[in-house]
mmCIF file of C-alpha atoms in Angstrom:
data_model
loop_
_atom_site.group_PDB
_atom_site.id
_atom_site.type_symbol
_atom_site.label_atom_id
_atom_site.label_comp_id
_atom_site.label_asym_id
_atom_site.label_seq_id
_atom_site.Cartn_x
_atom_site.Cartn_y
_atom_site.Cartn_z
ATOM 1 C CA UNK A 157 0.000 0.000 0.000
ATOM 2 C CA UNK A 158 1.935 3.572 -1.437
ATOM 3 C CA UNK A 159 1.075 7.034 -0.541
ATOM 4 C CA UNK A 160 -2.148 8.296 0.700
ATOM 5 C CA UNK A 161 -3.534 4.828 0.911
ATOM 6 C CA UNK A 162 -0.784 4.268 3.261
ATOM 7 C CA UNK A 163 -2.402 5.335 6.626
ATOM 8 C CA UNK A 164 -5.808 4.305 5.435
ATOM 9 C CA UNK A 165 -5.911 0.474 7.624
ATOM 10 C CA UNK A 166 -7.530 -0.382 10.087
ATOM 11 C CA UNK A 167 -5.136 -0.955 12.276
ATOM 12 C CA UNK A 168 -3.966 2.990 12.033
ATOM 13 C CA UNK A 169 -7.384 3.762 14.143
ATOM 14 C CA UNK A 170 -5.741 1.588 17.737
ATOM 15 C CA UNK A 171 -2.814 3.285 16.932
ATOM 16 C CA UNK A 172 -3.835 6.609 17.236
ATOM 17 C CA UNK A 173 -6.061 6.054 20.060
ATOM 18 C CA UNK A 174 -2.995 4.399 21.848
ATOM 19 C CA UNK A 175 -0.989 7.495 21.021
ATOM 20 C CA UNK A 176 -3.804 10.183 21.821
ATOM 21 C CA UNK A 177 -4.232 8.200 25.287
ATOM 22 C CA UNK A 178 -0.083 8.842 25.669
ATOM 23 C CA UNK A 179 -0.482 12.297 24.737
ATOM 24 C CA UNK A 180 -3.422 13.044 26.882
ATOM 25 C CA UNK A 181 -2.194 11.357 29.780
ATOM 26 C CA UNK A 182 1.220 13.133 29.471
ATOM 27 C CA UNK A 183 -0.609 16.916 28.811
ATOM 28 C CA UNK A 184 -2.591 16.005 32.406
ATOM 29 C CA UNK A 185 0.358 15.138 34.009
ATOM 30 C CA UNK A 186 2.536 18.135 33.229
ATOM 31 C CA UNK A 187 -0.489 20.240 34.085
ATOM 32 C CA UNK A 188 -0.698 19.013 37.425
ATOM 33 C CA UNK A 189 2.807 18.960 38.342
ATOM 34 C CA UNK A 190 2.952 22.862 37.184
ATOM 35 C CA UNK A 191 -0.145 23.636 39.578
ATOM 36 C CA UNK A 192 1.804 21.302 42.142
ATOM 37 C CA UNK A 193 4.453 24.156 41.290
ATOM 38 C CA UNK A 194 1.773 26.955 41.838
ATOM 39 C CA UNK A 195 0.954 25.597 45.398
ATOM 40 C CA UNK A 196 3.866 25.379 46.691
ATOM 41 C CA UNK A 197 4.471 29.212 45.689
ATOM 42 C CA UNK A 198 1.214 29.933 47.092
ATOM 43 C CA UNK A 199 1.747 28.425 50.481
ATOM 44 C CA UNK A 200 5.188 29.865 50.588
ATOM 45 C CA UNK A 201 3.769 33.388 49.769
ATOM 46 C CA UNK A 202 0.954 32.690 52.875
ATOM 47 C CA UNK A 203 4.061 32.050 54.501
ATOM 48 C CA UNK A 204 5.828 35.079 53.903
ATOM 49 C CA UNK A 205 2.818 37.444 54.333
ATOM 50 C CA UNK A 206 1.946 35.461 57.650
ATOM 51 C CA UNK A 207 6.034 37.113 59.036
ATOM 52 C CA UNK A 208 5.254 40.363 57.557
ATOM 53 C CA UNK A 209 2.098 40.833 60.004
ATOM 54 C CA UNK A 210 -0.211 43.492 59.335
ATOM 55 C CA UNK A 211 1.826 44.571 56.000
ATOM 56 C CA UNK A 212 1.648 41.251 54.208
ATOM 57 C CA UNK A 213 -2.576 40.669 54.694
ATOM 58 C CA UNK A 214 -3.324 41.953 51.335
ATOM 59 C CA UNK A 215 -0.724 39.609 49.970
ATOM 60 C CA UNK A 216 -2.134 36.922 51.683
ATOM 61 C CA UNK A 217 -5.568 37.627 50.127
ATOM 62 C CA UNK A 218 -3.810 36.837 47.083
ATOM 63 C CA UNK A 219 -2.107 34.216 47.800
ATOM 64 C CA UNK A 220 -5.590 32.705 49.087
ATOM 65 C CA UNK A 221 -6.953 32.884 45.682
ATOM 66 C CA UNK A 222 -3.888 31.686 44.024
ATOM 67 C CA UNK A 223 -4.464 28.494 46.254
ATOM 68 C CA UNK A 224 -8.411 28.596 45.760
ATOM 69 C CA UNK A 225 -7.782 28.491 41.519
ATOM 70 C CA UNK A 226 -4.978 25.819 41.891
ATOM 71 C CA UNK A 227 -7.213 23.569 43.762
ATOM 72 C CA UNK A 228 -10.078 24.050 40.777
ATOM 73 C CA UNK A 229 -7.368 24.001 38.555
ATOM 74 C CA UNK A 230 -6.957 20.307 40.334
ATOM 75 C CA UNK A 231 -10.549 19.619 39.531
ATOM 76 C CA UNK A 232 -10.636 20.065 36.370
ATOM 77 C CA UNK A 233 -8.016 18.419 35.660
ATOM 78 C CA UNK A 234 -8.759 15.056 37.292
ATOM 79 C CA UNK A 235 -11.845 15.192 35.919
ATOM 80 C CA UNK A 236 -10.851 15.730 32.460
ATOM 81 C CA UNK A 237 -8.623 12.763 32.948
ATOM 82 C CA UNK A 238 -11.197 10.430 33.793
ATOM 83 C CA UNK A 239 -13.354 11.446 31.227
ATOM 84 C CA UNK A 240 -10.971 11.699 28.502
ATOM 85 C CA UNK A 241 -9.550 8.041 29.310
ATOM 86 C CA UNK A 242 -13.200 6.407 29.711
ATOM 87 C CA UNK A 243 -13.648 7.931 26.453
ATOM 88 C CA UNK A 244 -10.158 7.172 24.682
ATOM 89 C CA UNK A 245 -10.877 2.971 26.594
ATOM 90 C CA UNK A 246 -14.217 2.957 24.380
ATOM 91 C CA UNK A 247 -12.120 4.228 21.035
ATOM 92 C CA UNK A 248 -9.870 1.682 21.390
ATOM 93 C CA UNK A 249 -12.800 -0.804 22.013
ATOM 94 C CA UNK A 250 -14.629 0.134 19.138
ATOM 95 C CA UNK A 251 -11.687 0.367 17.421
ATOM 96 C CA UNK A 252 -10.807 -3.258 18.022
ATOM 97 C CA UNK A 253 -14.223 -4.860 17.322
ATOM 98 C CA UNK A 254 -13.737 -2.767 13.839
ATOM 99 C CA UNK A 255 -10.633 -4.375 13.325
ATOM 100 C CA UNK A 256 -11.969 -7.884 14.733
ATOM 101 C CA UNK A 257 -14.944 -7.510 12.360
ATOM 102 C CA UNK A 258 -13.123 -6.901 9.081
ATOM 103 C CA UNK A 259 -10.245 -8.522 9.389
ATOM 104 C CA UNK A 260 -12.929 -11.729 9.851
ATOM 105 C CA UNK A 261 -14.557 -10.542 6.982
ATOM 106 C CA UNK A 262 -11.458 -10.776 5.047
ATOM 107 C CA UNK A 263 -10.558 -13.992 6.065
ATOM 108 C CA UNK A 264 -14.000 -15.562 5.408
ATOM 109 C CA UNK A 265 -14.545 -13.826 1.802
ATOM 110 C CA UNK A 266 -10.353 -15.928 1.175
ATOM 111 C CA UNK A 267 -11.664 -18.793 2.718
ATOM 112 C CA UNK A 268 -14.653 -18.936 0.488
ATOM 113 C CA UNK A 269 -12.498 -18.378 -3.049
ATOM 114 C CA UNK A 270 -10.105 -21.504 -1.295
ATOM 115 C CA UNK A 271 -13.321 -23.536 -1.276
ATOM 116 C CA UNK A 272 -14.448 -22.058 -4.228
ATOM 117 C CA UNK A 273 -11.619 -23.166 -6.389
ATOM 118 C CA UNK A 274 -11.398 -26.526 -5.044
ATOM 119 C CA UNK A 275 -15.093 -27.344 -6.213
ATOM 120 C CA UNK A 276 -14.008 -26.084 -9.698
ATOM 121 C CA UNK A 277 -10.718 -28.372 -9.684
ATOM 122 C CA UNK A 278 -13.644 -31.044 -8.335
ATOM 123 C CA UNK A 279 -16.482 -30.519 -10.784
ATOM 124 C CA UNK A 280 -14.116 -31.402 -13.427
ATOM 125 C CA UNK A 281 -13.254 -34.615 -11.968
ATOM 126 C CA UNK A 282 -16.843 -35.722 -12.427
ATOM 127 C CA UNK A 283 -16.651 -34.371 -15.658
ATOM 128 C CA UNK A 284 -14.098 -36.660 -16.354
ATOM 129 C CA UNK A 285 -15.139 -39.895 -14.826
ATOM 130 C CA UNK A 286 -18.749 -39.761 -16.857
ATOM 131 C CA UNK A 287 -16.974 -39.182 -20.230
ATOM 132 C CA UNK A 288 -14.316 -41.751 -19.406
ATOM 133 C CA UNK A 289 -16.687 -44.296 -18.722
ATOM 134 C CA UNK A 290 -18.470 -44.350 -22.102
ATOM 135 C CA UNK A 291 -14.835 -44.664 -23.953
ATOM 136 C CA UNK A 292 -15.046 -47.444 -26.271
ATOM 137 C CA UNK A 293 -11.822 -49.123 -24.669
ATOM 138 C CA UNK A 294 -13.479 -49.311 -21.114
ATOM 139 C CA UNK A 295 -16.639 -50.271 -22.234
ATOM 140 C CA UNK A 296 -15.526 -53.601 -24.032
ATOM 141 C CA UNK A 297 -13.296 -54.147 -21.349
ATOM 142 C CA UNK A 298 -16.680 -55.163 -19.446
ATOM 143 C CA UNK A 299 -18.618 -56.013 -21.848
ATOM 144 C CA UNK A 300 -16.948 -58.612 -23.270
ATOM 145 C CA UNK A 301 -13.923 -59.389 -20.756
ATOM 146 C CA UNK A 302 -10.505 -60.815 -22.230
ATOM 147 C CA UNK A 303 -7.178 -60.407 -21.262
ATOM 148 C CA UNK A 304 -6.848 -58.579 -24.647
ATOM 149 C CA UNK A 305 -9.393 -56.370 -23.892
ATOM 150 C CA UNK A 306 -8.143 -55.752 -20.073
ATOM 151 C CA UNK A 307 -4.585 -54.797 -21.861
ATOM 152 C CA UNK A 308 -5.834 -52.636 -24.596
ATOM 153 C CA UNK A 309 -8.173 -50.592 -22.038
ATOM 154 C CA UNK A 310 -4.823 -50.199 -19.962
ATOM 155 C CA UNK A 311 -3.299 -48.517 -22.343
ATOM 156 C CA UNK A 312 -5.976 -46.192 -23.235
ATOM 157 C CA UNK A 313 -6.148 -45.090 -19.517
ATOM 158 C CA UNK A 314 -1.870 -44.575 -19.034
ATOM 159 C CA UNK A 315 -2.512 -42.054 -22.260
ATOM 160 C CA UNK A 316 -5.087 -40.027 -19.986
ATOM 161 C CA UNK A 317 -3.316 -40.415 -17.499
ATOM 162 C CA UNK A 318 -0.039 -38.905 -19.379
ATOM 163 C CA UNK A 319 -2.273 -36.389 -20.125
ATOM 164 C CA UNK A 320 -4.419 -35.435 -17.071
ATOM 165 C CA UNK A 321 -1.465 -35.531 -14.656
ATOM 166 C CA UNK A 322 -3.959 -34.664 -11.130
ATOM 167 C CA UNK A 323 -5.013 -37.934 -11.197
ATOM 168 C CA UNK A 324 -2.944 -41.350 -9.714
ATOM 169 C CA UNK A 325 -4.824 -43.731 -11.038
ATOM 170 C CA UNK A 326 -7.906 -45.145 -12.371
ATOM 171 C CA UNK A 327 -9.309 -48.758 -12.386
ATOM 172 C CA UNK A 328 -12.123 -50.507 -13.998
ATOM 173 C CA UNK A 329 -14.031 -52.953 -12.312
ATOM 174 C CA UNK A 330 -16.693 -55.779 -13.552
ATOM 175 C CA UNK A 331 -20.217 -55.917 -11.553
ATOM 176 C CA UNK A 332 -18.374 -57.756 -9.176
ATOM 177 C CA UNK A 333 -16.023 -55.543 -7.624
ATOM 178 C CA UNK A 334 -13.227 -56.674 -8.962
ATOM 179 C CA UNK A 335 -10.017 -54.493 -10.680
ATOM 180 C CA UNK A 336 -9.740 -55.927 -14.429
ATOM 181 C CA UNK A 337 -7.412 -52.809 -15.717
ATOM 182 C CA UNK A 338 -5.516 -50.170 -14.061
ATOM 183 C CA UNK A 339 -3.754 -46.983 -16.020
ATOM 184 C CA UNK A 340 -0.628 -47.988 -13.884
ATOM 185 C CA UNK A 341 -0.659 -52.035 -13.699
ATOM 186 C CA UNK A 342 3.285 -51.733 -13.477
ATOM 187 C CA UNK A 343 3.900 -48.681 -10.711
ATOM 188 C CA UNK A 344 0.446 -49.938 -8.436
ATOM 189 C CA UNK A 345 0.511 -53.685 -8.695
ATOM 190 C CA UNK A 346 -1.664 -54.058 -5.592
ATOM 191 C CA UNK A 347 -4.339 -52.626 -7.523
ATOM 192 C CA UNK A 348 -4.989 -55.144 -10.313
ATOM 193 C CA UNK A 349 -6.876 -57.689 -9.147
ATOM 194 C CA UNK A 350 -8.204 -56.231 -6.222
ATOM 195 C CA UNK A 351 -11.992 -56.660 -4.880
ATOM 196 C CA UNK A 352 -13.230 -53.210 -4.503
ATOM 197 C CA UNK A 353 -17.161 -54.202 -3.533
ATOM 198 C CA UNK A 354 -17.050 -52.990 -0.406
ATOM 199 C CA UNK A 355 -15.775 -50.016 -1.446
ATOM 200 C CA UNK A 356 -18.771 -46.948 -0.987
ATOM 201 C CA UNK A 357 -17.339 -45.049 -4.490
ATOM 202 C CA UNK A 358 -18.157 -49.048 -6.017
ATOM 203 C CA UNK A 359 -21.187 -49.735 -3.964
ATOM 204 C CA UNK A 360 -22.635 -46.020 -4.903
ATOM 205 C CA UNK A 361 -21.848 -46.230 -8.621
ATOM 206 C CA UNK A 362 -23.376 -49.426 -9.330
ATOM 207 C CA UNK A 363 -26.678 -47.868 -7.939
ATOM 208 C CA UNK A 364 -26.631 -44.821 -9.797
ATOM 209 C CA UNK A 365 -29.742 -44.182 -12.336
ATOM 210 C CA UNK A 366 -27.989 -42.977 -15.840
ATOM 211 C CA UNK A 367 -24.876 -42.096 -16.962
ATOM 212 C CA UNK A 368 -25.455 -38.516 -15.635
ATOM 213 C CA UNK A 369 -25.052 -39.367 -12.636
ATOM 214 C CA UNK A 370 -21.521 -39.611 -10.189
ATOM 215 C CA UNK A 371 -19.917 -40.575 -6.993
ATOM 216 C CA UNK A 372 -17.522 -38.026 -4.967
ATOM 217 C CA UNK A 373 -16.298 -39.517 -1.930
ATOM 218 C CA UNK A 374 -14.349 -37.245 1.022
ATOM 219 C CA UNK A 375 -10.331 -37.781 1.023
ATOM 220 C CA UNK A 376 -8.941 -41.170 2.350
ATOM 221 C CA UNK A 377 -5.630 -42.556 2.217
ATOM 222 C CA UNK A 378 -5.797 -45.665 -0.804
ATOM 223 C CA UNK A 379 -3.498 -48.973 0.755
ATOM 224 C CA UNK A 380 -3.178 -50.067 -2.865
ATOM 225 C CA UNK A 381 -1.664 -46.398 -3.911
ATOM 226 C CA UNK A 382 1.293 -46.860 -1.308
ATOM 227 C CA UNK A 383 -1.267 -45.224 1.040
ATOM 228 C CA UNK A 384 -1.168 -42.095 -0.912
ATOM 229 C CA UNK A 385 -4.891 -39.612 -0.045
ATOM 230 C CA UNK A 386 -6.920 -39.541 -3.062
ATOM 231 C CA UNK A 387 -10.459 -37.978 -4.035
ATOM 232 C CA UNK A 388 -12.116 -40.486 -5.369
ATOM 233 C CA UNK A 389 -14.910 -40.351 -8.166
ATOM 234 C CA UNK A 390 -16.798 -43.171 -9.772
ATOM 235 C CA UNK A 391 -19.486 -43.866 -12.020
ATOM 236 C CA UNK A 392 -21.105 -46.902 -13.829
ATOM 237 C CA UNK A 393 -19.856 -48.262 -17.076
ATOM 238 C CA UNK A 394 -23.185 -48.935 -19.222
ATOM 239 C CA UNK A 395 -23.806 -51.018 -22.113
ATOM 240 C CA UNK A 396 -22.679 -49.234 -25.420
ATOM 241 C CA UNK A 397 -21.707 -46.230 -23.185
ATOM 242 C CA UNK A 398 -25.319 -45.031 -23.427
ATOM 243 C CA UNK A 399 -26.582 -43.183 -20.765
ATOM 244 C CA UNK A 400 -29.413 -45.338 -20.163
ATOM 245 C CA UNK A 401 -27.563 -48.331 -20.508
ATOM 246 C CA UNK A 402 -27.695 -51.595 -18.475
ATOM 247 C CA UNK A 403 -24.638 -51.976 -15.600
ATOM 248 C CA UNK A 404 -21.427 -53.411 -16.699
ATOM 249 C CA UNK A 405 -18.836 -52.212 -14.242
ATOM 250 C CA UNK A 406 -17.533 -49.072 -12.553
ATOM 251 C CA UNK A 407 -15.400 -46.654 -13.619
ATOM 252 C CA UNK A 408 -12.923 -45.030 -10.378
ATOM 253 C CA UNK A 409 -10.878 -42.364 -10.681
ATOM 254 C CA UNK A 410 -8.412 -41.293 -8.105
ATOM 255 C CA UNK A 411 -7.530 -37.575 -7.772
ATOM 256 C CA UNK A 412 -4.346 -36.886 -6.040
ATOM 257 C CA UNK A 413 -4.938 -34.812 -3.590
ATOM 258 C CA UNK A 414 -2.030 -33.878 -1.351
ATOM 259 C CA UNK A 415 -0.327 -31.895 -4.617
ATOM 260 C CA UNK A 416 -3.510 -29.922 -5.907
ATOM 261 C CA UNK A 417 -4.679 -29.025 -2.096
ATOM 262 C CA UNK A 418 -1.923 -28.073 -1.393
ATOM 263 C CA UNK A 419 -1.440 -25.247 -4.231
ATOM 264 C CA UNK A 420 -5.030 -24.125 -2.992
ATOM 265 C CA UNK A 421 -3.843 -23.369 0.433
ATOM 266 C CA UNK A 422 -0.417 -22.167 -0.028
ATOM 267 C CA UNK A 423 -1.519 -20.010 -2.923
ATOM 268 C CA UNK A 424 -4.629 -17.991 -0.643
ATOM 269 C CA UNK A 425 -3.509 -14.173 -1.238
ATOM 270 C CA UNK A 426 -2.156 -13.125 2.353
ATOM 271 C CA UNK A 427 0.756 -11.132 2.640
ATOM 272 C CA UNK A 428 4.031 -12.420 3.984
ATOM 273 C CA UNK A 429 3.746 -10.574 7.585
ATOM 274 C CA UNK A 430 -0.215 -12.559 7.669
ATOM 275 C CA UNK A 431 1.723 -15.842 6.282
ATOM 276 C CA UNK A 432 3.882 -15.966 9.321
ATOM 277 C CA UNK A 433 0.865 -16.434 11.796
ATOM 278 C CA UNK A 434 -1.872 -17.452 9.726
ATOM 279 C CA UNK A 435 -3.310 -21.418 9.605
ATOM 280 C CA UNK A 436 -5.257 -22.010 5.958
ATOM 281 C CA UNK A 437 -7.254 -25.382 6.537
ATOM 282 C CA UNK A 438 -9.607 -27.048 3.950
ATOM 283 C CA UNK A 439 -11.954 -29.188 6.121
ATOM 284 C CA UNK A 440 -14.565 -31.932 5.561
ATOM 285 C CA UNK A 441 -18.002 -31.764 6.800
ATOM 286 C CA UNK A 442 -16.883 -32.868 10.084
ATOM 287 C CA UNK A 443 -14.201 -30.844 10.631
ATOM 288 C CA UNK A 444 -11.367 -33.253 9.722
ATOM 289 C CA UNK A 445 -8.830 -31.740 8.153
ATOM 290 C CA UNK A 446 -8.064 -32.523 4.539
ATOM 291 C CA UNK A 447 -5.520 -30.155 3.898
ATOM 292 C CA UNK A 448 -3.481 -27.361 6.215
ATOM 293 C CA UNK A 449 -1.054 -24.832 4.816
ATOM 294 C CA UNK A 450 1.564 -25.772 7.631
ATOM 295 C CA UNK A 451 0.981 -29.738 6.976
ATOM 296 C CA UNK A 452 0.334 -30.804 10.181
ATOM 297 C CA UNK A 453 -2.924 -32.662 11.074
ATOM 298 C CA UNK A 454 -3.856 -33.819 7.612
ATOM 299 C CA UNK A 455 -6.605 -36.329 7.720
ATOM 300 C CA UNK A 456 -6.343 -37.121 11.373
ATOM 301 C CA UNK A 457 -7.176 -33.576 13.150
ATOM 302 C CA UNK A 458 -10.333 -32.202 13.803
ATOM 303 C CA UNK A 459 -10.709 -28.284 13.575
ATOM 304 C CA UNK A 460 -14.361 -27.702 14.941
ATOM 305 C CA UNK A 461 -16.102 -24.894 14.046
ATOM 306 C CA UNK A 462 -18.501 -23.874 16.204
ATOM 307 C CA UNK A 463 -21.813 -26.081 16.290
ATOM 308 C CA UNK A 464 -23.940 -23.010 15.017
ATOM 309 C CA UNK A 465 -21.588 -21.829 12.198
ATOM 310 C CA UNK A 466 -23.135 -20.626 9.358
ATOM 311 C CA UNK A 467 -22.669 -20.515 5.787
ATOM 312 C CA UNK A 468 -19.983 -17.761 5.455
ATOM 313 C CA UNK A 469 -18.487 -15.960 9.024
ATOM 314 C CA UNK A 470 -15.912 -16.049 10.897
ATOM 315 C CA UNK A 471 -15.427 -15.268 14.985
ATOM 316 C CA UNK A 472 -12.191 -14.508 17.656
ATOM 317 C CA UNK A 473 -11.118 -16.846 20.520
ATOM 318 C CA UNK A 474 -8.006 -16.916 22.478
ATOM 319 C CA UNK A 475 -6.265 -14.417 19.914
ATOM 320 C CA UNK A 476 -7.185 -16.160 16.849
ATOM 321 C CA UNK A 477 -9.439 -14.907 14.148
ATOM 322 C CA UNK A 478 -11.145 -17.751 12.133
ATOM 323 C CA UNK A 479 -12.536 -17.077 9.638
ATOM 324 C CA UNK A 480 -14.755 -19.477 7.286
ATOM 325 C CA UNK A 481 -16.684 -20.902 4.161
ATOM 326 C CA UNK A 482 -19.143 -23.696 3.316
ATOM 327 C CA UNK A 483 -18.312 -25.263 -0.043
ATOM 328 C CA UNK A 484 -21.173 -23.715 -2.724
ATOM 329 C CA UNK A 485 -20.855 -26.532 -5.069
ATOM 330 C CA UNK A 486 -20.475 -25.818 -8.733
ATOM 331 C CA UNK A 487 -22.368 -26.546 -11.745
ATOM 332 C CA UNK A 488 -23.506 -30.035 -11.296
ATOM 333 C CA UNK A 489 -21.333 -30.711 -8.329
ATOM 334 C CA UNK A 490 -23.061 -29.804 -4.892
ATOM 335 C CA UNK A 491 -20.027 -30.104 -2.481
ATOM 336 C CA UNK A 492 -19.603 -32.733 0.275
ATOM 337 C CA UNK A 493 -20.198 -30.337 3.276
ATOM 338 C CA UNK A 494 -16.259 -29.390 3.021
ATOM 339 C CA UNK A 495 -15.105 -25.680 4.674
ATOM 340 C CA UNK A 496 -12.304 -23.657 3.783
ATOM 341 C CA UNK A 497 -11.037 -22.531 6.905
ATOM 342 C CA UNK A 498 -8.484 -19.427 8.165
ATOM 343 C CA UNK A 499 -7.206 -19.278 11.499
ATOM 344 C CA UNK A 500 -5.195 -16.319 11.993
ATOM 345 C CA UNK A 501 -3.423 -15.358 15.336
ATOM 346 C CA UNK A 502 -2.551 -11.864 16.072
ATOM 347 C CA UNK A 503 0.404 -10.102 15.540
ATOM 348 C CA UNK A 504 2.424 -10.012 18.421
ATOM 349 C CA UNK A 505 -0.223 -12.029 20.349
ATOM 350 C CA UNK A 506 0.980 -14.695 22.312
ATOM 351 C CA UNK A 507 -1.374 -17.501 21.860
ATOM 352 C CA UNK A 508 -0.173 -20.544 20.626
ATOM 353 C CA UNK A 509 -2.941 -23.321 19.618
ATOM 354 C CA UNK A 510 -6.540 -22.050 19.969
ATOM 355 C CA UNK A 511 -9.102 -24.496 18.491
ATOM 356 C CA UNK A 512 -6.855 -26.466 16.477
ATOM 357 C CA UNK A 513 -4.291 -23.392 15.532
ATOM 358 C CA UNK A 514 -0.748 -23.996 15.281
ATOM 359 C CA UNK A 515 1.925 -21.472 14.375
#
């Protein structure tokens, strides 16, 4: 921020209420310790006209009402200082719910376009899985199951996946559950073969409708891809790829999370002094956390949000600001319940983990 625009933050109105307080109470304190001053010399001048006897009362009647106007003079003073720091106390407290308020503001409307992009990255994933499933390759490769046809379908999924690098893998399974062709047989061998029936992306797709329809499951770590956390998406594989086509398989598709999350929360625009003491959290419906800008906690902390949180807000605790989003869903894509999440602590503040925060 150059120039003019310079002074125009929020935090410049604590500031100068801190510094008018300084000044005020410095001004109040000078003025009494010059009428401290002006006492003295008036009790030294009763003093002197007290020795001086009959010659020194008309002195003393001055001196009297020297004494009288330092004592208002005393007044006024304390009272202005009670009054001026009762009313500089409630500048800086409506100063700092200002600040509190926008600052949570701020971090709710960059937790929202977090959230926001994420559901775009997402909605093309079940963009992808219902065009995928009505390629010709992974239809035979159900229909009419060979090891020929297992092979060639391979192949045709490594070439997406050379080209659509987000994803690790994807399988095809028959109506049974089972894996009959992987895009990466040779790098996940666990995966061929394996009975996915149990599965609730396999279980789900089978039961879908049409070929409009789609399966998004929350983040989970995948044993057969070396443990790696994947979005999964599915759909059903239907006769002749038709929408309205009989059951033949499913089609899963495994999003690699940790790399594209990550880019989400490390790219939110704070600035570099924010960075330092600010938490950016992508969170599931229950408050699990699927991805944190400082890595910790990833699929096995819970950040809750308070039980009446709604859509878009944000509140203070402990020092921390947290601000917040509910996913909006895009296009055809409603969202799982997901939250993007900022927790930031205060400059300078001392508090170290406030509802989940770490620094």
């Amino acid at each position: 921020m150059a120039g003019a625009d310079a002074g125009l933050v929020p935090e410049r109105i604590l500031e100068l209420s801190e510094r008018l307080s300084a000044v005020a109470g410095g001004k109040i304190g000078e003025i009494s310790a010059i009428n401290r001053q002006a006492k003295m010399l008036a009790i030294n001048a009763l003093i002197t006209a007290a020795r001086a006897g009959e010659a020194g009362k008309g002195f003393a009647i001055v001196a009297e009402e020297f004494k009288r106007i330092a004592a208002e003079i005393d007044e006024v003073a304390g009272a202005m200082e009670s009054q001026v720091r009762a009313d500089l106390a409630e500048l800086s407290a409506v100063g700092a719910a200002i600040l509190s308020h926008l600052r949570g503001q701020r971090l709710a409307d960059l937790a929202l376009n977090a959230i926001e992009i994420i559901d775009r990255n997402l909605y093309e994933r079940t963009c992808d899985v219902r065009w995928w499933a009505t390629d010709s390759a992974v239809v035979a490769c159900v229909a009419d199951p060979s090891e020929a046809a297992s092979r060639f379908a391979s192949d045709r999924l490594k070439v997406i996946l050379d080209a659509y690098t987000v994803y690790l893998d994807l399988w095809i399974c028959d109506a049974r559950g089972k894996v009959v062709a992987t895009g990466r047989p040779q790098r996940y061998r666990a995966a061929v073969g394996l009975n996915v029936s149990r599965e609730p992306w396999f279980e789900r797709a089978v039961r879908t409708r049409s070929g409009d329809e789609f399966v998004a499951c929350d983040v989970e770590r995948a044993a057969a891809l070396e443990n790696a956390p994947v979005a999964t998406y599915s759909t059903a594989i239907r006769q002749e790829g038709r929408a309205d086509g009989a059951v033949l398989g499913v089609l899963g598709i495994h999003f690699d999370w940790s790399p594209q999350a990550h880019a989400v929360v490390d790219g939110v625009r704070l600035t570099e002094e924010e960075r330092a003491h600010s938490r950016v959290l992508l969170l599931d419906h229950a408050g699990r956390i699927l991805a944190s800008s400082d890595r910790k906690g990833e699929l096995d902390e819970v950040f809750r949000l308070p039980s009446d949180a709604a859509e878009l807000g944000s509140y203070a605790t402990e020092g921390v600001t947290v601000g917040y989003a509910l996913t909006p869903g895009y296009e055809t894509y409603r969202g799982l319940g997901w939250f993007g999440c900022i927790a930031q602590r205060e400059s300078g503040a001392g508090a170290g983990r406030a509802r989940g925060y770490a620094a």
